[in-house]
Amino acid sequence: MLTSIVGINWGDEGKGRMVDLLSKDYDIVCRYQGGNNAGHTVINERGRFILNLLPSGILREGVVCVMGPGMVIDIKHLAGEMARLREAGIQITPDNLKISDRAVITMPYNVQQDCLEEARLADKKFGSTKRGIAPVYADKYLKKAFRMGELLHFDRLKRRLPDIVDWKNLTVVNAYGAEAVQTQDMLAYFEEYGLPLCAYICDVGLYLDRAHKEGKKILLEAQLGALRDLDYGIYPYTSSSNNIAAYGPIGAGVPNLKLDKTIGIMKAYSSCVGEGPFTAEYFGEKAEKLRAAGGEYGAATGRPRRVGPFDVVASKYGIRCQGADEIALTKLDILSGHDRLEVCTAYELDGKKLTEFPFPDVLDDCKPVFETLPGWNCDISKCRKKEELPQEALAYIRFIEQACECKIRYVSVGAERDAYIEL
Ligand code: GDP
């Protein structure tokens, strides 16, 4: 069985905690795209963990984690993440972590390029997380990147390295006027952070395909959400990879397999990190209150997130892009304590009401249309059954279900593993 867990919105929906929860029913958890530019926060009985690269399944004993060919891996960052988890008593061995030989290595000069470009853009900046993600994906498509499998053929890699460094310096030195990248430094980087990973590197597609044939259950874990997908999101304010579920089997190394189920993670309100259009955005005191209640500060960067009410137009589009079969609605507890709750049900553009998500370029001119629903004033974080929820919370869930034409199966009411309700 092959299931994917994906984000319906702009990311930070709480995918990590849902993977952590649902991985109990799976044998394998695989990340299939992106790098260390976003972070999943998982809180369970073993502690509080921020995972940027490792699949969230790493926190469950008996689950095998796979980093797929669609990923870009900053090997220094990975070394740090593995060390932190090991300090917390989490076992990581080649038996429970497999890294694709086809995954691409994010190089220090990719991070440098990211910083140089953001500095050049100055006040026109994109809000990059400066983790080198766009430059390394660009290198991949230019066919100038290094892949994890090359570490297993180190003499060959060493022979290729000087040419790539010369090529990269055409940009770093000639275009940006920065200091030249040194071949020796890059070699030392591979030796220090790459070679210790050799035991984990393999053909993960072969591993997953065999496991699938043996009847093992595989969970694909996405980073970010539909609105950050390179092709379907709010380009150019997207990530540099495809996070949509349809890409999952490709990015995981099993293009031959079809998904059996897609679970979309959708937040009970909206949040968005960085620049770009965000139609239903709240400002001022309203925003402050929601941000503080939801703890909306980036897991990877600590940046305050932009926030707003639930957006039906964007979420319905996200559900369609993801082909989500069922939805987990997260962080409903954050909305407690309001007499009334706003929901953005349409956008207004040039005097017309839009109910379908438009071509992103026109979003700047769209104004949100809000409807108001009754709120609830009690704490719902201890609710574990549908019947324990106040009528207003149930009505809010039902309203979203109908407006987004989706089936909400799970509702989460707290960050802890068991703080959820299955409807
Ligand atoms: P991800 O990248 O999609 O995994 O999302 P993040 O980890 O960036 O953001 C989700 C944040 O919300 C984390 O800090 C979670 O611990 C927290 N969280 C997840 N679900 C809930 C919930 O139902 N209620 C509350 N209060 N917090 C939650």
mmCIF file of C-alpha atoms and ligand atoms in Angstrom, residues 11-17 38-43 48 56 221-222 224 265 267 293-299 305 329-334 411-416 419, ligand 1:
data_model
loop_
_atom_site.group_PDB
_atom_site.id
_atom_site.type_symbol
_atom_site.label_atom_id
_atom_site.label_comp_id
_atom_site.label_asym_id
_atom_site.label_seq_id
_atom_site.Cartn_x
_atom_site.Cartn_y
_atom_site.Cartn_z
ATOM 1 C CA GLY A 11 2.975 24.676 4.189
ATOM 2 C CA ASP A 12 3.187 24.487 7.997
ATOM 3 C CA GLU A 13 -0.171 22.729 8.118
ATOM 4 C CA GLY A 14 1.109 20.222 10.671
ATOM 5 C CA LYS A 15 2.125 17.456 8.264
ATOM 6 C CA GLY A 16 4.942 16.335 10.548
ATOM 7 C CA ARG A 17 2.648 15.637 13.492
ATOM 8 C CA ALA A 38 11.291 23.869 5.815
ATOM 9 C CA GLY A 39 10.883 22.148 9.118
ATOM 10 C CA HIS A 40 8.454 19.723 10.632
ATOM 11 C CA THR A 41 7.872 20.031 14.341
ATOM 12 C CA VAL A 42 6.956 16.830 16.121
ATOM 13 C CA ILE A 43 6.134 16.533 19.808
ATOM 14 C CA ARG A 48 10.172 17.952 20.865
ATOM 15 C CA SER A 56 9.206 12.243 10.540
ATOM 16 C CA GLU A 221 5.751 12.562 3.257
ATOM 17 C CA ALA A 222 5.661 15.904 1.486
ATOM 18 C CA LEU A 224 5.357 22.452 2.121
ATOM 19 C CA ILE A 265 -3.305 18.174 5.732
ATOM 20 C CA LYS A 267 -5.049 24.013 8.659
ATOM 21 C CA ALA A 293 -2.338 31.787 19.648
ATOM 22 C CA GLY A 294 -1.045 29.515 16.873
ATOM 23 C CA GLY A 295 2.672 29.969 17.642
ATOM 24 C CA GLU A 296 3.143 30.879 14.011
ATOM 25 C CA TYR A 297 6.894 31.294 13.765
ATOM 26 C CA GLY A 298 8.885 29.317 11.163
ATOM 27 C CA ALA A 299 10.359 26.017 12.383
ATOM 28 C CA ARG A 305 4.418 33.766 9.716
ATOM 29 C CA LEU A 329 -7.974 19.515 9.637
ATOM 30 C CA THR A 330 -5.274 20.708 12.035
ATOM 31 C CA LYS A 331 -4.965 23.239 14.845
ATOM 32 C CA LEU A 332 -8.685 23.678 15.390
ATOM 33 C CA ASP A 333 -7.933 24.373 19.083
ATOM 34 C CA ILE A 334 -6.198 27.616 18.073
ATOM 35 C CA VAL A 411 -9.309 16.951 13.371
ATOM 36 C CA SER A 412 -6.320 17.834 15.515
ATOM 37 C CA VAL A 413 -6.789 19.853 18.694
ATOM 38 C CA GLY A 414 -3.265 19.961 20.102
ATOM 39 C CA ALA A 415 0.353 19.360 19.129
ATOM 40 C CA GLU A 416 0.724 16.123 21.122
ATOM 41 C CA ALA A 419 -4.534 15.252 20.585
HETATM 42 P P1 GDP B 1 4.557 21.021 8.968
HETATM 43 O O1 GDP B 1 5.755 21.598 8.305
HETATM 44 O O2 GDP B 1 3.385 20.919 8.034
HETATM 45 O O3 GDP B 1 4.833 19.747 9.679
HETATM 46 O O4 GDP B 1 4.085 22.060 10.073
HETATM 47 P P2 GDP B 1 4.979 22.764 11.203
HETATM 48 O O5 GDP B 1 5.657 21.746 12.017
HETATM 49 O O6 GDP B 1 5.781 23.842 10.641
HETATM 50 O O7 GDP B 1 3.818 23.521 12.014
HETATM 51 C C1 GDP B 1 2.909 22.892 12.739
HETATM 52 C C2 GDP B 1 3.042 23.385 14.178
HETATM 53 O O8 GDP B 1 1.821 23.261 14.818
HETATM 54 C C3 GDP B 1 4.012 22.571 14.995
HETATM 55 O O9 GDP B 1 4.617 23.395 15.949
HETATM 56 C C4 GDP B 1 3.130 21.534 15.648
HETATM 57 O O10 GDP B 1 3.648 21.050 16.858
HETATM 58 C C5 GDP B 1 1.892 22.330 15.892
HETATM 59 N N1 GDP B 1 0.650 21.585 15.799
HETATM 60 C C6 GDP B 1 0.321 20.600 14.923
HETATM 61 N N2 GDP B 1 -0.959 20.233 15.086
HETATM 62 C C7 GDP B 1 -1.465 21.012 16.079
HETATM 63 C C8 GDP B 1 -2.755 21.137 16.687
HETATM 64 O O11 GDP B 1 -3.709 20.452 16.349
HETATM 65 N N3 GDP B 1 -2.888 22.084 17.659
HETATM 66 C C9 GDP B 1 -1.846 22.863 18.067
HETATM 67 N N4 GDP B 1 -2.077 23.765 19.033
HETATM 68 N N5 GDP B 1 -0.628 22.777 17.516
HETATM 69 C C10 GDP B 1 -0.433 21.865 16.526
#
